[in-house]
Coordinates of C-alpha atoms and ligand atoms in Angstrom, one line a residue:
Chain A
M1 CA -17.2 20.8 17.7
P2 CA -14.5 20.9 14.9
E3 CA -15.1 23.7 12.4
L4 CA -16.5 22.9 9.0
D5 CA -14.8 24.1 5.8
R6 CA -16.9 23.6 2.6
F7 CA -15.7 22.7 -0.9
D8 CA -17.3 22.0 -4.3
V9 CA -15.1 18.9 -4.8
V10 CA -13.1 17.0 -2.2
V11 CA -10.5 14.5 -3.5
V12 CA -9.2 11.9 -1.1
G13 CA -5.8 10.5 -2.3
A14 CA -3.0 12.4 -4.1
G15 CA -1.7 9.6 -6.3
P16 CA -2.1 9.7 -10.1
A17 CA -5.9 9.4 -9.9
G18 CA -6.4 12.0 -7.2
L19 CA -4.0 14.5 -8.8
A20 CA -5.7 14.2 -12.1
A21 CA -9.2 14.6 -10.5
A22 CA -8.2 17.7 -8.6
N23 CA -6.5 19.2 -11.6
A24 CA -9.5 18.6 -13.9
A25 CA -12.1 20.0 -11.4
A26 CA -10.0 23.0 -10.4
G27 CA -9.4 23.8 -14.1
F28 CA -13.0 25.0 -14.3
G29 CA -12.9 27.3 -11.2
A30 CA -14.4 24.9 -8.6
R31 CA -13.2 25.1 -5.0
V32 CA -11.2 21.9 -4.6
A33 CA -9.6 20.2 -1.6
L34 CA -7.0 17.4 -2.0
I35 CA -6.3 15.2 1.0
D36 CA -3.5 12.6 1.5
E37 CA -2.1 11.0 4.5
N38 CA 1.4 11.2 3.2
E39 CA 3.5 14.2 4.0
L40 CA 3.8 15.0 0.3
P41 CA 1.6 14.3 -2.7
G42 CA 2.4 11.7 -5.4
G43 CA 0.8 8.5 -4.2
Q44 CA 2.6 5.2 -4.4
I45 CA 4.3 5.4 -7.7
Y46 CA 5.4 9.0 -7.4
R47 CA 6.3 8.7 -3.7
A48 CA 8.6 11.5 -2.6
S49 CA 12.2 10.3 -2.2
R50 CA 13.9 11.6 1.0
G51 CA 11.5 14.4 1.1
S52 CA 11.9 15.5 -2.5
I53 CA 9.3 15.2 -5.2
S54 CA 10.1 14.2 -8.8
A55 CA 10.0 17.0 -11.4
S56 CA 6.9 15.8 -13.1
V57 CA 4.9 15.7 -9.9
R58 CA 6.2 19.1 -8.8
E59 CA 4.9 20.5 -12.1
V60 CA 1.4 19.1 -11.4
I61 CA 1.5 20.4 -7.8
E62 CA 2.5 23.9 -8.9
D63 CA -0.4 23.8 -11.3
L64 CA -2.7 22.8 -8.5
S65 CA -1.6 25.7 -6.3
K66 CA -2.1 28.2 -9.3
K67 CA -5.6 26.9 -9.5
S68 CA -6.0 27.4 -5.7
V69 CA -6.5 23.8 -4.8
V70 CA -6.4 23.5 -1.0
R71 CA -4.0 20.7 0.1
F72 CA -4.4 18.8 3.3
D73 CA -1.0 16.9 3.4
G74 CA -0.3 14.4 6.1
S75 CA -4.0 14.1 6.8
T76 CA -5.9 10.9 7.1
V77 CA -9.7 10.6 6.5
F78 CA -10.9 8.3 9.3
E79 CA -14.6 8.9 9.6
A80 CA -17.6 10.2 7.8
P81 CA -19.7 11.7 10.6
S82 CA -22.6 12.8 8.5
D83 CA -23.8 13.2 4.8
G84 CA -21.4 15.4 2.9
V85 CA -18.8 15.6 5.6
L86 CA -15.5 13.9 6.1
R87 CA -13.5 13.9 9.4
L88 CA -9.7 14.0 9.1
W89 CA -6.7 13.9 11.4
G90 CA -3.7 15.9 10.4
P91 CA -1.1 18.4 11.5
R92 CA -3.8 20.7 12.7
G93 CA -5.6 18.0 14.7
T94 CA -9.1 16.8 14.0
Q95 CA -11.0 18.7 11.3
D96 CA -14.3 18.3 9.5
I97 CA -14.6 19.3 5.8
G98 CA -17.7 19.5 3.7
Y99 CA -18.2 18.6 0.1
R100 CA -20.8 18.7 -2.7
S101 CA -18.9 16.1 -4.7
L102 CA -16.4 13.6 -3.4
V103 CA -13.7 11.8 -5.5
L104 CA -12.3 8.7 -3.7
A105 CA -8.9 8.1 -5.2
V106 CA -7.5 6.0 -2.3
G107 CA -5.4 3.6 -4.3
G108 CA -4.5 0.0 -3.4
R109 CA -2.1 -2.0 -1.3
E110 CA 0.1 -5.0 -1.9
L111 CA -1.3 -8.6 -1.6
F112 CA 0.5 -10.7 0.9
L113 CA 0.1 -14.5 1.0
P114 CA 1.3 -16.3 4.1
F115 CA 4.2 -18.8 4.0
P116 CA 6.3 -20.1 6.8
G117 CA 8.7 -17.3 8.0
W118 CA 6.8 -14.4 6.3
T119 CA 6.5 -12.7 9.7
L120 CA 10.2 -12.6 10.3
P121 CA 11.7 -9.0 10.4
N122 CA 13.2 -7.9 7.1
A123 CA 10.6 -9.9 5.1
M124 CA 8.4 -7.3 3.6
G125 CA 6.5 -6.2 0.5
I126 CA 8.1 -5.3 -2.8
G127 CA 6.6 -1.8 -3.0
G128 CA 7.0 -1.8 0.8
L129 CA 10.8 -2.2 0.5
Q130 CA 11.0 0.4 -2.3
A131 CA 9.0 2.9 -0.2
L132 CA 11.5 2.4 2.7
V133 CA 14.4 3.0 0.4
K134 CA 12.7 6.2 -0.8
A135 CA 12.4 7.1 2.9
G136 CA 16.2 6.7 3.4
L137 CA 16.8 2.9 3.9
D138 CA 20.4 2.2 2.8
V139 CA 20.4 -1.1 0.8
R140 CA 24.0 -0.8 -0.5
E141 CA 25.7 -4.2 -0.5
K142 CA 22.5 -5.8 1.0
R143 CA 21.4 -9.0 -0.5
V144 CA 17.7 -8.7 -1.4
V145 CA 15.6 -11.6 -2.8
V146 CA 12.7 -10.1 -4.8
A147 CA 9.8 -12.4 -5.2
G148 CA 6.1 -12.5 -6.1
T149 CA 4.4 -11.5 -9.3
G150 CA 3.8 -8.6 -11.7
P151 CA 5.6 -5.8 -13.4
L152 CA 6.5 -4.2 -10.0
L153 CA 8.9 -7.1 -9.4
L154 CA 11.2 -6.1 -12.3
A155 CA 10.8 -2.4 -11.7
V156 CA 11.8 -2.7 -8.1
G157 CA 14.6 -5.2 -8.9
A158 CA 16.1 -2.6 -11.2
Y159 CA 15.5 0.2 -8.6
L160 CA 17.3 -1.8 -5.9
L161 CA 20.3 -2.5 -8.2
E162 CA 20.5 1.2 -9.0
H163 CA 20.6 1.9 -5.3
G164 CA 23.5 -0.4 -4.7
A165 CA 21.7 -3.6 -3.5
R166 CA 22.8 -7.0 -4.5
V167 CA 19.9 -8.8 -5.9
P168 CA 20.8 -12.5 -6.2
I169 CA 17.5 -13.6 -7.7
I170 CA 14.1 -12.3 -8.8
L171 CA 11.4 -15.0 -8.5
E172 CA 8.3 -14.5 -10.7
Q173 CA 5.6 -17.1 -10.0
A174 CA 4.0 -16.8 -13.5
P175 CA 5.4 -19.3 -16.0
L176 CA 7.7 -18.0 -18.8
K177 CA 5.1 -18.6 -21.6
D178 CA 2.6 -16.2 -20.0
L179 CA 5.4 -13.6 -19.4
A180 CA 6.4 -13.8 -23.0
L181 CA 2.7 -13.2 -23.9
F182 CA 2.7 -10.1 -21.7
G183 CA 5.8 -8.9 -23.3
A184 CA 4.2 -9.1 -26.7
G185 CA 1.1 -7.3 -25.4
L186 CA 3.3 -4.4 -24.3
V187 CA 4.2 -3.5 -27.9
R188 CA 0.7 -2.3 -28.4
Y189 CA 1.0 0.3 -25.6
P190 CA 3.9 2.6 -26.6
A191 CA 3.8 4.5 -23.2
K192 CA 4.7 1.3 -21.4
I193 CA 7.6 0.3 -23.7
G194 CA 10.2 2.7 -22.2
Q195 CA 9.6 1.2 -18.8
G196 CA 10.1 -2.3 -20.2
I197 CA 13.3 -1.7 -22.1
S198 CA 15.1 0.2 -19.3
L199 CA 14.9 -3.0 -17.2
G200 CA 17.8 -4.4 -19.3
R201 CA 20.0 -7.4 -19.2
H202 CA 21.1 -7.4 -15.6
I203 CA 17.5 -8.1 -14.7
A204 CA 17.0 -10.9 -17.2
T205 CA 19.9 -12.8 -15.8
R206 CA 18.4 -12.7 -12.3
L207 CA 14.9 -13.5 -13.3
R208 CA 13.5 -17.0 -12.5
A209 CA 10.0 -17.5 -14.0
G210 CA 7.6 -20.1 -12.6
A211 CA 9.5 -19.8 -9.3
W212 CA 8.2 -18.9 -5.9
V213 CA 9.2 -18.6 -2.2
E214 CA 8.3 -21.7 -0.1
R215 CA 9.6 -20.4 3.2
A216 CA 11.9 -17.9 4.8
E217 CA 14.4 -18.9 7.5
G218 CA 16.3 -17.0 10.2
S219 CA 16.5 -16.5 13.9
R220 CA 16.1 -12.8 14.6
A221 CA 15.5 -11.7 11.0
V222 CA 15.4 -13.3 7.6
E223 CA 18.7 -15.0 6.7
S224 CA 17.7 -17.2 3.7
V225 CA 14.7 -18.2 1.6
T226 CA 13.8 -21.6 0.2
W227 CA 12.3 -21.4 -3.2
R228 CA 10.8 -23.7 -5.7
K229 CA 11.1 -24.1 -9.5
G230 CA 10.5 -27.0 -11.8
G231 CA 9.7 -29.5 -8.9
K232 CA 13.0 -28.7 -7.1
S233 CA 13.8 -26.6 -4.0
F234 CA 16.7 -24.2 -3.8
Q235 CA 18.0 -22.0 -0.9
T236 CA 19.4 -18.5 -1.2
E237 CA 20.9 -16.4 1.6
C238 CA 19.7 -12.8 1.9
D239 CA 19.4 -9.8 4.2
F240 CA 16.0 -8.8 3.0
L241 CA 13.1 -10.6 1.3
A242 CA 10.8 -8.4 -0.8
C243 CA 7.7 -10.5 -1.6
A244 CA 4.1 -9.6 -2.7
Y245 CA 1.6 -10.9 -5.1
G246 CA 0.2 -7.9 -6.9
F247 CA -2.3 -5.4 -5.5
V248 CA -5.7 -5.3 -3.8
P249 CA -7.9 -2.2 -3.7
N250 CA -8.4 0.0 -0.7
V251 CA -12.2 -0.2 -0.4
E252 CA -12.6 0.6 3.3
L253 CA -13.4 4.3 2.9
P254 CA -15.8 3.8 0.0
Q255 CA -17.5 1.1 2.1
L256 CA -17.8 3.3 5.1
L257 CA -19.6 5.8 2.8
G258 CA -22.0 3.1 1.7
C259 CA -20.6 2.6 -1.8
E260 CA -21.6 -0.7 -3.4
I261 CA -18.8 -3.2 -3.7
Q262 CA -18.8 -5.7 -6.5
D263 CA -16.4 -8.7 -6.7
G264 CA -14.1 -6.9 -4.2
F265 CA -14.0 -3.5 -6.1
V266 CA -16.0 -0.3 -5.9
K267 CA -18.8 -0.4 -8.4
V268 CA -18.8 2.7 -10.7
D269 CA -20.7 3.6 -13.8
D270 CA -19.3 5.1 -17.1
Q271 CA -18.8 8.5 -15.3
Q272 CA -16.9 6.9 -12.3
L273 CA -20.0 7.6 -10.1
T274 CA -20.5 5.1 -7.3
S275 CA -23.8 3.9 -6.0
V276 CA -23.9 6.9 -3.6
K277 CA -25.0 10.2 -5.0
G278 CA -22.2 12.7 -5.5
V279 CA -19.5 10.2 -4.6
F280 CA -17.0 9.2 -7.4
C281 CA -14.3 6.7 -7.3
A282 CA -11.2 6.5 -9.5
G283 CA -8.0 4.5 -9.7
E284 CA -7.1 1.2 -8.0
P285 CA -10.3 0.8 -5.9
T286 CA -12.3 0.4 -9.1
G287 CA -9.9 -2.2 -10.6
I288 CA -6.2 -2.7 -10.6
G289 CA -4.9 -1.2 -13.8
G290 CA -1.7 0.8 -13.2
V291 CA -0.8 4.5 -13.4
D292 CA -2.3 5.4 -16.8
L293 CA -5.7 3.9 -16.1
S294 CA -5.7 5.6 -12.6
Q295 CA -4.9 8.9 -14.3
V296 CA -7.6 8.8 -16.9
E297 CA -10.3 7.6 -14.4
G298 CA -9.3 10.5 -12.1
R299 CA -9.7 13.0 -14.9
I300 CA -13.1 11.7 -15.8
A301 CA -14.3 11.8 -12.2
G302 CA -13.0 15.3 -11.7
L303 CA -14.7 16.5 -14.9
V304 CA -18.1 14.9 -14.2
A305 CA -17.9 16.1 -10.6
I306 CA -18.2 19.7 -11.9
G307 CA -20.6 19.0 -14.7
Q308 CA -18.2 18.8 -17.6
D309 CA -19.8 15.6 -18.9
D310 CA -18.8 16.1 -22.6
Q311 CA -15.2 16.6 -21.8
A312 CA -15.3 13.5 -19.7
E313 CA -16.9 11.4 -22.4
A314 CA -14.1 12.3 -24.8
L315 CA -11.8 10.2 -22.6
F316 CA -13.8 7.0 -22.5
G317 CA -12.0 5.5 -25.4
K318 CA -8.6 6.0 -23.8
R319 CA -9.9 4.5 -20.6
E320 CA -11.1 1.4 -22.4
S321 CA -7.7 0.8 -24.0
W322 CA -6.0 1.0 -20.6
K323 CA -8.6 -1.4 -19.2
R324 CA -7.7 -3.9 -22.0
F325 CA -4.1 -3.6 -21.0
A326 CA -5.1 -4.3 -17.3
R327 CA -7.0 -7.4 -18.4
S328 CA -3.9 -8.7 -20.2
M329 CA -1.8 -8.2 -17.1
D330 CA -4.4 -10.0 -15.0
R331 CA -4.1 -13.0 -17.3
A332 CA -0.3 -13.0 -17.5
F333 CA 0.1 -12.8 -13.8
A334 CA -2.7 -15.1 -12.6
L335 CA -1.7 -16.6 -9.2
R336 CA -0.8 -20.3 -9.2
H337 CA -2.6 -22.7 -6.8
E338 CA 0.6 -23.8 -5.1
L339 CA 0.8 -20.4 -3.5
M340 CA -2.4 -21.0 -1.6
E341 CA -0.9 -24.2 0.0
L342 CA 2.3 -22.9 1.5
S343 CA 1.1 -22.4 5.1
T344 CA 1.6 -25.1 7.7
P345 CA -0.8 -25.2 10.7
D346 CA 1.5 -23.0 12.8
T347 CA 2.0 -20.4 10.1
I348 CA 0.6 -17.0 11.2
V349 CA -2.1 -15.7 9.0
C350 CA -3.4 -12.7 11.0
R351 CA -0.2 -10.8 12.1
C352 CA -2.0 -8.4 14.5
E353 CA -3.6 -11.2 16.6
D354 CA -1.1 -14.0 15.8
V355 CA -3.9 -16.3 14.5
R356 CA -2.4 -19.4 12.8
A357 CA -3.5 -21.2 9.8
G358 CA -4.4 -24.2 11.9
D359 CA -6.8 -22.1 14.0
L360 CA -8.7 -21.0 10.9
V361 CA -9.4 -24.3 9.1
A362 CA -12.5 -25.0 11.2
W363 CA -14.5 -21.9 10.2
E364 CA -16.4 -21.3 7.1
S365 CA -16.5 -17.5 7.0
S366 CA -14.5 -14.5 8.0
R367 CA -17.3 -13.5 10.4
T368 CA -17.2 -16.7 12.4
A369 CA -13.4 -16.9 12.3
K370 CA -13.3 -13.3 13.6
L371 CA -15.6 -14.2 16.5
Q372 CA -13.8 -17.4 17.4
T373 CA -10.2 -16.5 16.8
R374 CA -10.0 -12.6 16.6
C375 CA -8.6 -13.0 13.0
G376 CA -8.8 -9.6 11.4
M377 CA -9.7 -7.8 14.7
G378 CA -6.3 -6.2 15.3
P379 CA -5.2 -2.6 14.6
C380 CA -4.8 -3.2 10.8
Q381 CA -8.5 -4.2 10.8
G382 CA -7.9 -7.1 8.4
R383 CA -6.2 -5.1 5.7
I384 CA -3.4 -7.6 5.5
C385 CA -5.1 -11.0 6.4
G386 CA -8.4 -10.1 4.8
P387 CA -7.3 -10.4 1.2
A388 CA -5.1 -13.4 2.2
T389 CA -8.0 -15.4 3.7
Q390 CA -10.1 -14.4 0.6
K391 CA -7.5 -16.1 -1.6
L392 CA -6.8 -19.0 0.7
F393 CA -10.4 -19.8 1.9
G394 CA -12.6 -17.8 -0.4
W395 CA -13.9 -15.7 2.5
T396 CA -15.4 -12.4 1.7
Q397 CA -14.5 -9.4 3.8
G398 CA -16.9 -8.0 6.3
S399 CA -18.1 -4.5 7.0
V400 CA -15.9 -1.6 8.2
R401 CA -16.1 0.6 11.2
P402 CA -14.6 4.0 12.1
P403 CA -11.9 5.0 12.8
L404 CA -10.5 3.7 9.6
S405 CA -7.0 4.0 10.8
P406 CA -5.6 4.2 14.3
V407 CA -5.6 8.0 14.9
P408 CA -4.0 9.3 18.0
L409 CA -6.0 9.5 21.2
S410 CA -6.5 13.2 20.9
A411 CA -8.3 12.8 17.6
L412 CA -11.1 11.0 19.3
G413 CA -10.8 11.9 22.9
R414 CA -10.2 8.3 23.9
P415 CA -7.0 6.3 24.3
L416 CA -5.6 4.4 21.3
D417 CA -5.3 1.2 23.3
E418 CA -9.0 1.3 23.6
I419 CA -9.5 1.8 19.8
E420 CA -7.3 -1.2 19.1
N421 CA -9.7 -3.5 21.0
Chain B
M1 CA 20.6 15.7 12.9
T2 CA 20.4 13.3 15.8
V3 CA 17.6 11.1 17.2
R4 CA 17.6 9.1 20.4
I5 CA 16.7 5.5 20.0
N6 CA 16.1 3.5 23.2
G7 CA 18.2 6.1 25.0
K8 CA 21.2 6.1 22.7
E9 CA 22.0 8.9 20.3
F10 CA 22.3 8.3 16.5
E11 CA 23.1 10.5 13.6
V12 CA 20.5 10.4 10.8
S13 CA 20.3 12.3 7.5
P14 CA 17.4 14.7 7.0
G15 CA 14.4 13.2 5.2
T16 CA 14.8 9.7 6.6
S17 CA 11.7 8.1 8.0
V18 CA 11.8 6.6 11.5
A19 CA 11.4 3.1 10.0
A20 CA 14.3 3.6 7.6
A21 CA 16.5 5.1 10.4
L22 CA 15.8 2.1 12.7
L23 CA 16.6 -0.4 9.9
N24 CA 19.8 1.5 9.0
I25 CA 21.0 1.4 12.6
G26 CA 20.4 -2.4 12.7
Y27 CA 17.0 -2.7 14.4
S28 CA 15.0 -5.1 12.3
G29 CA 12.4 -5.9 15.0
F30 CA 10.4 -2.8 16.0
R31 CA 7.8 -4.3 18.2
R32 CA 6.6 -7.5 19.9
S33 CA 3.6 -9.4 18.6
E34 CA 0.7 -10.8 20.7
T35 CA 2.7 -14.0 21.3
G36 CA 6.0 -12.2 21.7
E37 CA 7.5 -12.5 18.1
S38 CA 9.7 -9.8 16.9
R39 CA 8.2 -7.8 14.0
G40 CA 9.3 -5.0 11.7
P41 CA 7.9 -3.1 8.7
V42 CA 6.0 -4.9 5.9
C43 CA 3.9 -2.5 3.8
G44 CA 6.0 0.7 4.1
M45 CA 2.9 2.7 3.5
G46 CA 1.0 2.9 6.8
I47 CA -1.4 0.0 6.3
C48 CA 0.0 -3.1 8.2
L49 CA 0.9 -1.4 11.5
E50 CA 3.7 -3.8 12.1
C51 CA 6.2 -0.9 12.3
R52 CA 4.6 0.6 15.4
V53 CA 7.0 2.3 17.9
Q54 CA 6.9 4.9 20.6
I55 CA 7.8 8.4 19.4
G56 CA 8.1 11.3 21.9
G57 CA 6.2 9.4 24.5
V58 CA 3.3 8.6 22.1
R59 CA 2.8 4.8 21.7
H60 CA 1.7 2.9 18.6
V61 CA 3.0 5.4 16.0
R62 CA 3.7 4.1 12.5
A63 CA 7.4 4.4 12.1
C64 CA 7.1 4.3 8.2
M65 CA 4.8 7.4 8.2
V66 CA 6.9 9.7 10.3
T67 CA 10.1 11.6 9.2
C68 CA 12.9 11.9 11.7
Q69 CA 13.2 15.3 13.5
D70 CA 16.2 16.5 15.4
H71 CA 16.2 15.2 19.0
M72 CA 13.3 12.9 18.4
E73 CA 12.9 10.2 21.1
I74 CA 12.1 6.8 19.7
E75 CA 11.5 3.6 21.7
T76 CA 11.2 0.1 20.2
D77 CA 9.3 -2.8 21.8
A78 CA 7.4 -0.3 23.8
Ligands
FAD1 C1 3.7 0.2 -2.1 C2 3.4 0.4 -3.6 C3 4.4 0.7 -4.5 C4 4.2 0.9 -5.8 N1 5.2 1.2 -6.7 C5 5.0 1.3 -8.0 C6 6.1 1.5 -8.9 O1 7.2 1.7 -8.5 N2 5.8 1.6 -10.3 C7 4.6 1.4 -10.7 O2 4.3 1.5 -12.0 N3 3.5 1.2 -9.9 C8 3.7 1.1 -8.6 N4 2.7 0.8 -7.7 C9 1.4 0.7 -8.3 C10 0.8 2.1 -8.5 O3 0.5 2.6 -7.2 C11 -0.5 2.1 -9.3 O4 -0.3 1.6 -10.5 C12 -1.1 3.5 -9.5 O5 -0.1 4.5 -9.6 C13 -2.1 3.8 -8.5 O6 -2.6 5.2 -8.5 P1 -3.8 5.7 -7.6 O7 -3.8 7.1 -7.8 O8 -5.0 4.9 -8.0 O9 -3.4 5.2 -6.1 P2 -2.2 5.6 -5.2 O10 -1.0 6.1 -5.9 O11 -2.0 4.4 -4.3 O12 -2.7 6.8 -4.3 C14 -3.7 6.7 -3.3 C15 -3.4 7.7 -2.3 O13 -4.5 7.8 -1.4 C16 -4.0 8.1 -0.1 N5 -5.0 7.6 0.9 C17 -5.6 6.4 0.9 N6 -6.5 6.3 1.9 C18 -6.5 7.6 2.5 C19 -7.3 8.2 3.6 N7 -8.2 7.5 4.3 N8 -7.0 9.4 3.9 C20 -6.0 10.2 3.2 N9 -5.3 9.7 2.2 C21 -5.6 8.4 1.8 C22 -2.7 7.3 0.0 O14 -1.8 7.8 1.0 C23 -2.2 7.4 -1.4 O15 -1.2 8.4 -1.5 C24 2.9 0.7 -6.4 C25 1.8 0.4 -5.5 C26 2.1 0.2 -4.1 C27 0.9 -0.1 -3.2
FES2 S1 5.3 -0.7 7.5 FE1 3.2 -1.1 7.4 S2 2.4 0.5 8.6 FE2 4.5 1.0 8.6

């Protein structure tokens, strides 16, 4: 039996939300554990670059170690074997840890919508490509088409240019008038302005608003994309396509723990408490709102977890203002209906099982489609095709089962090939 | 630092993930799909599992979640 280590507060996810939660809880002397499956803390936005962490995150981490927060880096939570216990797989193998309070700060992932050619090698996510560059991918002189929607499009466009890529075009599906509205909204949020201004003129000349990728072409990998704007189609050659349509929450671990899901997000009260006693949730799983909202929610969760309710309440106003900002983003970057109609019958929707759009039209729910076609039954467990079929067909996502991610055979004592099936 | 990819030795700089190393060397397809299509990384963060390769004899390892180590043995399309 794996040994059990007990903590007052266990935080899963070391992004902005999880770091804030761990810091807040440990500030009052609680015994805190912080778990993240990445080799270094930071989450998506502060992801370490070539093994080195940015100065601001390093400061937070030093603070955490002063407060004796126990870090479980490179460790994935894949099961909740009993009440108050999590099972993780990491450098030390399988391990169980116990908690009195749990903060789930597991973040989100990019939303991918299928189009012909989206499964070609070198077609990937926007944050996905950025993460690979941070992990050492050399994009110098590479032609990268950046497409999709949201502020990440411009941020990553700028990031790629800084790293020597050629970015012929940036395609934002939202029409220009909504973008302008969003720009105006930014003024009310001083912290965001710096980010906006640094994007500069070289981005503006590449940006096409109200434009989207219709298909990607290539033999062994992406060689060009065909895109649409103003009723006309255009073709642009490229080495990489970075394309995603915003974010969806990671709700699988909260679901496994029995937390109520409402409209696709983890339901929490004012204190970030889920429907399960002692289990809090903060950041992207409760609503997509960006780094500042994640941070303040994490802080509130960490404080309430150790009984500092008054301190937490003082932050409610700040949280509300970031939520307003999030709502204005949602409006500005609402997805256009044309994006839901890009697939042809032979376009793959479920990449794990190679289930095509034409195989799915006959079914009325993800459950029947799963049984009949294996859609969503592969190793990613529907994390990519689930949100897509939700947008395309209005299907809600089904239940989850452990292990939440494919851990090596030794973690479970049975072969991985078996877990996949 | 060197890694062996499909039996051939390559120089990589420290801190590079296996996925980034493969792409830098010119492998864009890492694995074969159920119907034999060539696939490579999509999410870059451990969720899509399209970047699976064999590392040190262990199959189905997410190339985007592993940093290259000296003398690592990597196999694509395994
Ligand atoms: C790929 C990607 C790139 C992004 N890049 C940017 C950017 O450049 N600029 C920007 O403003 N915003 C970016 N964002 C959005 C940004 O992530 C959010 O705005 C915000 O920072 C989210 O913070 P968070 O703490 O809620 O989640 P995250 O930062 O996503 O942190 C969640 C953490 O939980 C960990 N985790 C999840 N499940 C488990 C588990 N079962 N076991 C162990 N650990 C687990 C993850 O590894 C992750 O580190 C990006 C998002 C994604 C998905
Ligand atoms: S690129 Fe998606 S899991 Fe590695």
